[in-house]
Coordinates of C-alpha atoms and ligand atoms in Angstrom, one line a residue:
M1 CA -7.5 -11.5 -51.1
K2 CA -6.3 -12.4 -54.6
I3 CA -6.2 -16.0 -55.5
S4 CA -3.6 -17.0 -58.0
R5 CA -4.2 -18.9 -61.2
R6 CA -2.6 -22.0 -59.7
T7 CA -4.7 -21.8 -56.6
M8 CA -7.9 -21.4 -58.7
L9 CA -7.2 -24.4 -60.8
A10 CA -6.7 -26.5 -57.8
A11 CA -9.8 -25.1 -56.1
S12 CA -12.0 -26.1 -59.0
A13 CA -11.1 -29.7 -58.6
A14 CA -13.7 -32.0 -57.1
A15 CA -11.2 -33.8 -54.9
P16 CA -11.4 -34.7 -51.2
A17 CA -10.1 -32.2 -48.7
V18 CA -8.9 -35.0 -46.4
L19 CA -6.3 -37.4 -47.6
A20 CA -6.5 -41.2 -47.4
A21 CA -4.1 -42.6 -44.9
G22 CA -1.4 -45.2 -45.3
P23 CA 1.4 -45.7 -47.9
A24 CA -0.5 -48.4 -49.8
K25 CA -3.4 -46.0 -50.8
A26 CA -2.2 -42.4 -51.3
A27 CA -4.5 -39.6 -52.3
T28 CA -4.1 -38.5 -55.9
A29 CA -3.4 -35.3 -57.9
S30 CA -2.7 -34.7 -61.5
I31 CA -0.5 -32.4 -63.6
K32 CA -1.3 -31.9 -67.3
L33 CA 1.3 -30.5 -69.6
H34 CA 1.4 -29.5 -73.3
S35 CA 4.7 -28.6 -74.9
Q36 CA 3.2 -25.5 -76.7
R37 CA 1.3 -24.2 -73.6
H38 CA 4.0 -22.1 -71.8
R39 CA 4.8 -18.8 -70.3
G40 CA 7.9 -18.1 -72.3
A41 CA 11.6 -18.5 -71.7
I42 CA 13.0 -19.0 -68.2
D43 CA 15.7 -16.4 -67.6
R44 CA 18.8 -17.9 -66.0
K45 CA 18.9 -14.8 -63.8
L46 CA 16.0 -16.3 -61.8
F47 CA 18.6 -18.4 -60.0
G48 CA 20.6 -15.4 -58.9
N49 CA 22.0 -14.8 -55.4
F50 CA 23.2 -11.9 -53.3
I51 CA 26.3 -11.0 -51.2
E52 CA 26.1 -8.1 -48.8
H53 CA 28.6 -6.5 -46.5
L54 CA 26.6 -7.9 -43.6
G55 CA 27.6 -10.2 -40.7
R56 CA 29.8 -13.1 -42.1
C57 CA 28.4 -13.1 -45.6
I58 CA 31.5 -11.5 -47.3
E59 CA 34.1 -11.3 -44.5
G60 CA 34.2 -14.8 -43.0
G61 CA 32.1 -16.2 -45.8
V62 CA 33.1 -15.8 -49.4
F63 CA 36.2 -13.8 -48.4
D64 CA 38.5 -14.8 -45.5
E65 CA 41.9 -13.4 -45.8
G66 CA 44.5 -15.4 -43.9
S67 CA 42.4 -18.5 -43.7
P68 CA 44.2 -21.7 -44.7
L69 CA 41.0 -22.4 -46.7
S70 CA 41.4 -19.3 -48.8
D71 CA 43.5 -18.6 -51.9
K72 CA 46.1 -15.7 -51.9
E73 CA 43.4 -13.2 -52.8
G74 CA 41.3 -14.2 -49.8
F75 CA 38.6 -16.2 -51.5
R76 CA 37.5 -19.2 -49.5
Q77 CA 38.0 -22.2 -51.9
D78 CA 35.5 -24.5 -50.1
V79 CA 32.8 -21.8 -50.3
L80 CA 33.6 -21.2 -54.0
K81 CA 33.2 -24.9 -54.8
A82 CA 29.8 -25.0 -53.0
V83 CA 28.7 -21.8 -54.9
K84 CA 29.8 -23.3 -58.2
D85 CA 28.0 -26.6 -57.5
M86 CA 24.9 -24.6 -56.8
N87 CA 25.4 -23.0 -60.3
V88 CA 24.8 -19.4 -59.3
P89 CA 24.4 -17.5 -62.6
F90 CA 23.9 -13.9 -61.3
L91 CA 25.2 -12.1 -58.2
R92 CA 24.0 -8.9 -56.5
W93 CA 26.3 -6.7 -54.5
P94 CA 27.1 -4.7 -52.2
G95 CA 23.7 -4.6 -50.5
G96 CA 21.0 -4.4 -49.3
N97 CA 20.8 -1.8 -46.7
F98 CA 24.6 -1.6 -46.8
S99 CA 24.6 -0.1 -50.2
S100 CA 22.7 3.0 -49.1
N101 CA 25.7 4.5 -47.4
Y102 CA 28.5 2.9 -49.5
N103 CA 31.1 5.0 -51.1
W104 CA 32.6 2.9 -53.9
R105 CA 35.8 4.9 -53.8
D106 CA 36.6 3.5 -50.4
G107 CA 36.8 0.0 -51.9
I108 CA 39.4 0.6 -54.7
G109 CA 43.2 1.0 -54.7
P110 CA 45.8 -0.9 -52.6
R111 CA 43.9 -2.9 -50.0
D112 CA 46.1 -1.8 -47.1
A113 CA 45.5 1.8 -47.9
R114 CA 41.7 1.6 -48.0
P115 CA 39.9 3.5 -45.2
A116 CA 37.9 1.7 -42.5
R117 CA 34.5 3.3 -42.1
L118 CA 31.6 3.1 -39.7
E119 CA 29.1 0.7 -41.1
M120 CA 25.8 2.0 -39.9
A121 CA 23.3 -0.4 -41.5
W122 CA 24.5 -3.3 -39.5
G123 CA 26.5 -1.7 -36.8
T124 CA 30.1 -2.7 -37.5
V125 CA 33.3 -1.2 -39.0
E126 CA 33.7 -1.8 -42.8
S127 CA 37.3 -2.6 -43.7
N128 CA 36.7 -2.0 -47.4
R129 CA 39.2 -4.8 -48.2
F130 CA 36.5 -6.3 -50.5
G131 CA 35.6 -3.7 -53.1
T132 CA 34.8 -3.4 -56.8
H133 CA 37.8 -5.3 -58.1
E134 CA 37.4 -8.1 -55.6
F135 CA 33.7 -8.4 -56.5
M136 CA 34.4 -8.5 -60.2
D137 CA 37.2 -11.2 -59.6
Y138 CA 34.7 -13.2 -57.6
V139 CA 31.9 -13.2 -60.1
Q140 CA 34.4 -14.2 -62.8
Q141 CA 35.5 -17.2 -60.7
V142 CA 31.9 -18.2 -59.9
G143 CA 31.0 -17.8 -63.6
A144 CA 28.2 -15.4 -62.7
E145 CA 26.9 -12.2 -64.2
P146 CA 27.3 -9.2 -61.8
Y147 CA 24.6 -6.9 -60.6
I148 CA 25.7 -3.8 -58.7
C149 CA 23.3 -1.8 -56.5
L150 CA 24.0 1.9 -56.5
N151 CA 23.9 4.1 -53.4
L152 CA 20.8 6.3 -53.9
G153 CA 20.5 6.8 -50.2
T154 CA 23.4 9.1 -49.1
G155 CA 25.2 8.9 -52.4
S156 CA 25.2 11.7 -55.0
W157 CA 24.3 11.5 -58.7
S158 CA 27.9 12.0 -59.7
E159 CA 29.2 9.3 -57.4
A160 CA 26.7 6.9 -59.0
Q161 CA 27.6 8.1 -62.5
Q162 CA 31.4 7.8 -61.8
W163 CA 31.0 4.3 -60.5
V164 CA 29.4 3.2 -63.7
E165 CA 32.2 5.1 -65.7
Y166 CA 34.9 3.4 -63.5
V167 CA 33.5 0.0 -64.2
N168 CA 32.3 0.3 -67.8
G169 CA 34.2 3.3 -69.3
N170 CA 36.7 3.0 -72.1
E171 CA 37.6 6.6 -72.8
N172 CA 40.7 8.2 -71.5
T173 CA 39.0 10.0 -68.6
A174 CA 40.5 10.5 -65.2
V175 CA 38.1 7.9 -63.7
V176 CA 39.0 5.3 -66.3
K177 CA 42.8 6.1 -65.8
E178 CA 42.3 5.4 -62.1
R179 CA 40.8 2.0 -62.9
R180 CA 43.8 1.2 -65.1
K181 CA 46.2 2.3 -62.5
N182 CA 44.4 -0.1 -60.1
G183 CA 45.2 -3.0 -62.4
R184 CA 42.2 -3.3 -64.7
D185 CA 42.8 -2.2 -68.2
Q186 CA 39.6 -3.3 -70.0
P187 CA 36.1 -2.2 -68.9
W188 CA 34.2 -4.9 -67.2
G189 CA 30.9 -4.1 -68.9
V190 CA 28.5 -4.6 -66.0
K191 CA 25.0 -4.5 -67.4
Y192 CA 22.8 -4.7 -64.4
W193 CA 22.6 -1.7 -62.0
G194 CA 20.2 -1.2 -59.1
L195 CA 18.8 2.3 -58.5
G196 CA 19.1 2.0 -54.7
N197 CA 17.7 -0.5 -52.2
E198 CA 14.4 -0.5 -50.3
M199 CA 14.1 3.2 -50.5
D200 CA 10.6 3.0 -49.1
G201 CA 11.8 1.6 -45.8
Y202 CA 12.1 3.9 -42.8
W203 CA 15.3 1.9 -41.8
Q204 CA 17.0 2.8 -45.0
M205 CA 19.8 5.4 -44.8
G206 CA 18.6 8.2 -47.1
H207 CA 15.0 6.9 -47.1
R208 CA 12.7 9.1 -49.2
S209 CA 9.1 9.4 -50.1
A210 CA 8.0 7.8 -53.4
E211 CA 7.9 11.2 -55.1
D212 CA 11.3 12.2 -53.8
Y213 CA 12.8 8.8 -54.7
G214 CA 11.2 8.8 -58.2
K215 CA 12.7 12.2 -59.0
Y216 CA 16.1 11.4 -57.6
A217 CA 16.3 8.0 -59.2
L218 CA 15.2 9.4 -62.6
E219 CA 18.1 11.8 -62.7
A220 CA 20.5 9.1 -61.6
A221 CA 19.1 6.8 -64.3
K222 CA 19.6 9.4 -67.0
L223 CA 23.2 9.8 -66.0
V224 CA 23.8 6.1 -66.0
K225 CA 22.3 5.6 -69.4
L226 CA 24.2 8.6 -70.8
T227 CA 27.4 7.0 -69.5
D228 CA 26.5 3.5 -70.8
P229 CA 23.3 3.1 -72.8
S230 CA 23.7 -0.7 -72.7
T231 CA 23.1 -0.8 -69.0
K232 CA 19.8 -2.3 -67.6
L233 CA 18.4 -0.5 -64.5
I234 CA 16.4 -1.9 -61.6
A235 CA 14.1 0.6 -59.8
A236 CA 13.6 0.1 -56.1
G237 CA 10.0 -1.1 -55.7
A238 CA 8.2 -1.2 -52.4
S239 CA 9.8 -3.6 -49.9
N240 CA 7.2 -3.1 -47.2
F241 CA 4.3 -5.2 -48.5
R242 CA 2.1 -5.8 -45.5
P243 CA -1.6 -5.3 -44.9
G244 CA -2.2 -1.6 -44.6
S245 CA 1.0 -0.6 -46.2
D246 CA 0.9 1.8 -49.1
W247 CA 3.1 -0.4 -51.3
I248 CA 0.8 -0.1 -54.3
A249 CA 1.0 3.7 -54.2
W250 CA 4.8 3.6 -53.9
N251 CA 5.1 1.3 -56.9
R252 CA 2.7 3.4 -59.0
T253 CA 4.6 6.5 -58.3
V254 CA 8.0 5.0 -58.9
L255 CA 6.8 3.4 -62.2
D256 CA 5.4 6.6 -63.3
Y257 CA 8.7 8.4 -62.9
L258 CA 11.0 5.6 -64.1
K259 CA 9.1 3.8 -66.8
D260 CA 11.1 5.3 -69.6
Y261 CA 14.5 4.6 -68.0
A262 CA 14.2 1.5 -65.8
D263 CA 14.1 -2.0 -67.2
Y264 CA 13.0 -3.7 -64.0
I265 CA 11.3 -2.9 -60.7
S266 CA 12.3 -4.8 -57.6
L267 CA 10.2 -6.9 -55.2
H268 CA 11.4 -8.3 -51.8
L269 CA 9.8 -11.0 -49.7
Y270 CA 10.8 -12.6 -46.4
V271 CA 8.5 -15.1 -44.6
G272 CA 8.7 -17.0 -41.4
N273 CA 7.0 -19.5 -39.1
A274 CA 6.9 -17.7 -35.8
A275 CA 3.4 -19.1 -35.2
N276 CA 4.7 -22.6 -35.7
D277 CA 1.8 -23.3 -38.2
F278 CA 3.3 -25.7 -40.8
A279 CA 0.2 -25.7 -43.0
D280 CA 0.1 -21.9 -43.3
F281 CA 3.9 -21.5 -43.5
V282 CA 4.3 -23.9 -46.4
A283 CA 1.6 -22.0 -48.3
S284 CA 3.7 -18.8 -48.2
P285 CA 4.6 -19.1 -52.0
I286 CA 1.0 -18.0 -52.6
E287 CA 2.0 -14.6 -51.1
M288 CA 4.8 -14.5 -53.7
D289 CA 2.2 -15.3 -56.5
Q290 CA 0.0 -12.5 -55.2
K291 CA 2.8 -10.0 -55.1
I292 CA 4.0 -10.8 -58.6
D293 CA 0.5 -10.7 -60.0
I294 CA -0.3 -7.3 -58.5
L295 CA 3.1 -5.8 -59.5
A296 CA 2.8 -7.2 -63.0
G297 CA -0.6 -5.5 -63.3
L298 CA 0.9 -2.2 -62.1
I299 CA 3.7 -2.5 -64.7
S300 CA 1.2 -3.1 -67.5
A301 CA -0.9 -0.1 -66.5
A302 CA 2.2 2.1 -66.3
M303 CA 3.6 0.9 -69.6
S304 CA 0.3 1.3 -71.5
G305 CA 0.2 5.0 -70.6
R306 CA 3.7 5.9 -71.8
R307 CA 3.9 9.0 -73.9
D308 CA 6.7 10.7 -75.7
R309 CA 8.0 13.5 -73.4
L310 CA 8.3 15.9 -76.3
T311 CA 5.3 15.3 -78.5
G312 CA 2.9 13.6 -76.1
A313 CA 2.2 10.8 -78.6
V314 CA 1.7 7.3 -77.2
Q315 CA 5.0 5.5 -77.3
T316 CA 5.4 2.7 -79.8
D317 CA 9.0 1.7 -79.0
G318 CA 7.9 -1.6 -77.5
K319 CA 9.9 -1.0 -74.3
Q320 CA 9.1 -3.6 -71.6
M321 CA 9.6 -3.6 -67.9
Y322 CA 10.0 -6.8 -65.8
I323 CA 10.1 -7.7 -62.2
A324 CA 13.4 -8.2 -60.4
F325 CA 12.6 -10.3 -57.2
D326 CA 16.0 -9.3 -55.9
E327 CA 15.6 -10.4 -52.3
W328 CA 13.6 -13.4 -51.1
N329 CA 13.9 -16.1 -48.5
V330 CA 12.8 -17.5 -45.2
W331 CA 14.0 -15.1 -42.4
Y332 CA 12.4 -14.8 -39.0
R333 CA 14.5 -16.4 -36.2
A334 CA 17.7 -14.3 -36.5
R335 CA 15.6 -11.2 -37.0
G336 CA 14.5 -8.2 -34.9
D337 CA 15.2 -4.5 -34.8
G338 CA 18.7 -3.3 -33.9
Q339 CA 20.7 -6.4 -35.0
K340 CA 24.3 -5.3 -34.9
G341 CA 27.7 -7.0 -35.2
R342 CA 29.3 -9.9 -36.9
R343 CA 27.2 -13.0 -36.1
I344 CA 23.9 -11.7 -37.3
L345 CA 21.1 -13.0 -39.5
E346 CA 22.5 -16.5 -39.1
E347 CA 19.4 -18.6 -39.8
H348 CA 19.7 -22.4 -39.4
Y349 CA 17.2 -23.8 -41.9
N350 CA 15.1 -26.9 -41.4
L351 CA 13.0 -29.1 -43.7
E352 CA 9.9 -26.9 -43.6
D353 CA 12.0 -23.9 -44.7
M354 CA 13.3 -26.0 -47.6
L355 CA 9.7 -26.7 -48.7
V356 CA 9.0 -22.9 -48.7
V357 CA 12.1 -22.2 -50.7
A358 CA 11.2 -24.9 -53.3
G359 CA 7.7 -23.4 -53.5
F360 CA 9.1 -19.9 -54.0
L361 CA 11.2 -21.3 -56.9
N362 CA 8.0 -22.8 -58.3
S363 CA 6.3 -19.4 -58.1
L364 CA 9.2 -17.7 -59.9
I365 CA 9.1 -20.3 -62.7
N366 CA 5.4 -20.1 -63.0
H367 CA 5.8 -16.3 -63.6
A368 CA 8.7 -16.6 -65.9
D369 CA 7.0 -14.3 -68.4
V370 CA 7.0 -11.3 -66.0
V371 CA 9.9 -12.1 -63.5
K372 CA 13.2 -12.1 -65.2
I373 CA 15.6 -11.5 -62.3
A374 CA 15.5 -13.1 -58.8
N375 CA 18.2 -13.2 -56.1
L376 CA 18.0 -15.3 -53.0
A377 CA 19.1 -13.4 -50.0
Q378 CA 21.9 -14.3 -49.3
L379 CA 24.7 -16.6 -50.3
V380 CA 26.8 -17.5 -47.3
N381 CA 26.1 -17.5 -43.5
V382 CA 23.6 -14.6 -43.6
I383 CA 20.2 -16.2 -44.2
A384 CA 22.0 -18.5 -46.5
P385 CA 22.2 -22.0 -48.0
I386 CA 26.0 -22.3 -47.2
F387 CA 27.2 -22.1 -43.6
T388 CA 30.8 -21.8 -42.6
N389 CA 33.1 -21.8 -39.6
E390 CA 36.9 -21.4 -39.6
K391 CA 37.3 -25.2 -40.4
G392 CA 34.8 -25.8 -43.1
L393 CA 31.2 -25.5 -44.2
Y394 CA 27.9 -27.4 -44.4
L395 CA 25.1 -27.2 -46.8
Q396 CA 21.8 -26.1 -45.3
T397 CA 18.5 -27.7 -46.2
I398 CA 17.6 -24.9 -48.6
Y399 CA 20.8 -25.5 -50.7
Y400 CA 19.3 -28.6 -52.4
P401 CA 16.2 -27.1 -54.2
L402 CA 18.4 -24.1 -55.2
Q403 CA 20.9 -26.5 -56.7
L404 CA 18.4 -28.7 -58.4
F405 CA 16.5 -25.8 -60.0
S406 CA 19.5 -23.9 -61.2
N407 CA 21.2 -26.9 -62.7
N408 CA 18.2 -28.4 -64.4
V409 CA 15.3 -26.0 -64.9
K410 CA 15.8 -24.4 -68.4
G411 CA 13.9 -23.6 -71.6
N412 CA 10.3 -22.6 -71.5
S413 CA 8.1 -22.5 -68.4
L414 CA 5.2 -24.9 -69.1
T415 CA 1.8 -23.9 -67.9
V416 CA 0.9 -26.5 -65.3
L417 CA -2.8 -27.5 -65.2
S418 CA -3.1 -29.2 -61.9
E419 CA -5.9 -30.8 -59.9
G420 CA -5.9 -32.2 -56.5
P421 CA -6.9 -31.9 -52.9
T422 CA -6.7 -28.5 -51.1
Y423 CA -6.9 -27.1 -47.6
K424 CA -7.6 -23.9 -45.9
S425 CA -4.8 -22.2 -43.9
A426 CA -4.7 -19.2 -41.5
R427 CA -3.8 -16.8 -44.3
F428 CA -5.1 -18.5 -47.5
P429 CA -8.6 -19.9 -48.2
V430 CA -7.5 -22.4 -50.8
V431 CA -4.1 -24.1 -50.7
P432 CA -3.3 -27.0 -53.0
Y433 CA -1.3 -29.8 -51.2
I434 CA 0.6 -30.2 -54.4
D435 CA 2.5 -27.2 -55.6
S436 CA 4.4 -27.6 -58.9
S437 CA 6.2 -26.1 -61.9
A438 CA 7.6 -27.5 -65.1
S439 CA 10.1 -26.6 -67.8
L440 CA 10.8 -27.9 -71.3
D441 CA 14.2 -27.4 -72.9
G442 CA 14.2 -29.1 -76.3
H443 CA 13.2 -32.6 -75.3
A444 CA 14.2 -32.4 -71.7
L445 CA 11.2 -32.1 -69.3
V446 CA 11.7 -31.1 -65.6
V447 CA 8.8 -31.2 -63.2
N448 CA 9.2 -29.8 -59.6
I449 CA 6.7 -30.9 -57.0
V450 CA 6.3 -29.8 -53.4
N451 CA 4.0 -32.0 -51.3
R452 CA 2.7 -29.7 -48.6
H453 CA 1.1 -32.5 -46.6
Q454 CA 2.8 -33.0 -43.3
T455 CA 1.9 -36.7 -42.9
E456 CA 0.6 -38.2 -46.2
A457 CA 2.3 -39.2 -49.4
M458 CA 0.5 -38.4 -52.7
D459 CA 0.3 -40.1 -56.1
V460 CA 0.8 -37.5 -58.7
T461 CA 0.0 -38.4 -62.3
I462 CA 1.9 -36.4 -64.9
A463 CA 0.0 -36.5 -68.2
L464 CA 1.5 -35.3 -71.5
E465 CA -1.1 -33.9 -73.9
D466 CA 1.1 -33.9 -77.1
K467 CA 4.3 -35.9 -76.3
R468 CA 5.5 -39.3 -75.0
F469 CA 8.1 -40.3 -72.5
A470 CA 11.3 -41.4 -74.3
G471 CA 12.8 -43.5 -71.4
A472 CA 13.1 -43.7 -67.6
A473 CA 13.0 -40.6 -65.5
T474 CA 15.5 -39.5 -62.8
V475 CA 13.8 -38.5 -59.6
S476 CA 15.6 -36.4 -57.0
E477 CA 13.8 -36.2 -53.6
V478 CA 14.7 -33.7 -50.9
N479 CA 13.3 -34.9 -47.6
G480 CA 14.2 -35.8 -44.1
P481 CA 13.0 -37.5 -41.0
D482 CA 10.7 -34.7 -39.9
I483 CA 9.7 -31.1 -40.7
K484 CA 12.1 -29.6 -38.1
A485 CA 15.1 -31.7 -39.3
M486 CA 18.2 -29.5 -39.8
N487 CA 21.7 -30.1 -41.2
D488 CA 24.8 -29.0 -39.4
F489 CA 28.6 -29.5 -39.4
N490 CA 28.2 -33.1 -38.1
S491 CA 25.1 -34.5 -39.7
N492 CA 23.1 -34.0 -42.8
P493 CA 19.7 -35.6 -42.5
V494 CA 18.2 -33.4 -45.3
T495 CA 19.8 -34.0 -48.7
A496 CA 18.7 -34.9 -52.2
K497 CA 18.4 -38.6 -53.0
N498 CA 18.2 -39.9 -56.5
R499 CA 16.1 -42.8 -57.9
S500 CA 14.9 -44.0 -61.2
Q501 CA 11.2 -44.1 -62.3
A502 CA 9.8 -46.0 -65.2
A503 CA 8.2 -43.8 -67.8
S504 CA 6.5 -44.8 -71.1
G505 CA 3.6 -43.7 -73.1
N506 CA 2.1 -40.3 -72.2
S507 CA 1.4 -40.6 -68.5
L508 CA 3.3 -41.6 -65.4
T509 CA 2.3 -41.7 -61.7
L510 CA 4.9 -40.6 -59.2
R511 CA 4.5 -41.1 -55.5
V512 CA 5.7 -38.0 -53.6
A513 CA 6.4 -38.5 -49.9
A514 CA 4.9 -36.4 -47.2
H515 CA 6.7 -33.0 -46.6
S516 CA 9.0 -33.5 -49.6
Y517 CA 10.3 -31.6 -52.6
T518 CA 10.7 -33.8 -55.7
Q519 CA 12.2 -33.0 -59.0
L520 CA 11.6 -35.3 -62.0
R521 CA 13.8 -35.2 -65.1
V522 CA 12.9 -37.1 -68.2
M523 CA 13.4 -36.9 -72.0
L524 CA 10.4 -36.7 -74.3
A525 CA 9.8 -38.0 -77.7
Ligands
LIG601 O1 18.9 -9.3 -46.8 C1 19.0 -8.7 -45.6 C2 18.4 -7.2 -45.6 O2 17.0 -7.3 -45.9 C3 18.9 -6.4 -46.8 O3 20.0 -5.7 -46.4 C4 17.7 -5.4 -47.0 O4 17.6 -5.0 -48.3 C5 16.5 -6.2 -46.5 O5 15.7 -5.4 -45.6

């Protein structure tokens, strides 16, 4: 089992494994930061999200024609406000598994004339009333950058190519004329395109072997880049990362085929607490660390061997590939084979789920040099931070860390040197109680801290090696009465609460409550 850099640092600390009891005397941990010791720029796309034609994510979620809460286009205005408040910068669509049998042509033209089709990924009928134009209108209203996943399951190369031409083309071709006839004169210029979804999965319509997918996706990638060389392509990495699965072999093969054309390779991760083991569940972000570290190594290996296809000379064009973590979340209750229909994948999140989501965000920030895209799955109702009914919505526990990270974490990802007590969990030999990340944007420092201890607070000292605090810090704490606390339409026991914390000199000590996620924001001099 691989131990991440963060885990190793914590493991080397000579700190007690058992915490002192009582609020007066908490155990201690420390975080050391230096403004020049960082892992590079944090890409805003790390705070991306995802809408799929699945359950009530699109229909009944972002899009609810005829609802008094929707505008005349059908966009739910209360949902749109919650999405904007969460500051979603990047949005993936139309799936997921749905994308692998989606014909984009069904979703253009007058809404009432669009064909209803059997939707086989999730066992419903797809009305096609939300298609390319609706998605592009929606991302514009959200203020997000679009990311479209092509159908490389049942779809043909020319269908994929023509979708890119329809969206991005500016020549007077038949496809572009069709777009103009449908009311959009100028190309949208969508940059990010996925080369299929979870093509390694037996459940995927059009599932292929790694070799077959690699060859198929390579030709699709060539056509997309010939249509619009400014596009950025995301290859479908292995989704099925479980002990004994051949996910490394899949990724090696896919990287080998696509390293000259793809700009990213995808990773997916869903975790759960079916065993009701809090200590092990909240350590799940270590699994994300491990997946990222392994895939980053595979990318480095593939890129170092790139050769010119004509001359055989080692490539010196400096092309890079990054990880797109384009599906991640807690998902286990509303799960199981054969889920069909409208009210599916509707997870109700509790406080411990929120801690895992905050820890995943820490992991993404701590790998900001190799992960440049991430999309929480998904935005509304379906394993989502926003939950609706016909009368309104409520914000789930996981909404708060997503909102705090996206609104405040910017600039460079600082390397966090942390020390503190650790524990052993069912899956991981060494788990730090304190999990953290930090960012510095000019003079604005943000530190994110998850306290994985179920019952004890911790005093965390944040020490600056080359800077000083320029004034008091703002602290937002997301917590609730107990680890199973949930929000719903009538009560919201888990929210973010703000307080002020004195800060001067080059060190401050922050008490973080048991089972909490805390974000500290402060200016440096
Ligand atoms: O996000 C739910 C589903 O999980 C997606 O459709 C699929 O890609 C993954 O298996």
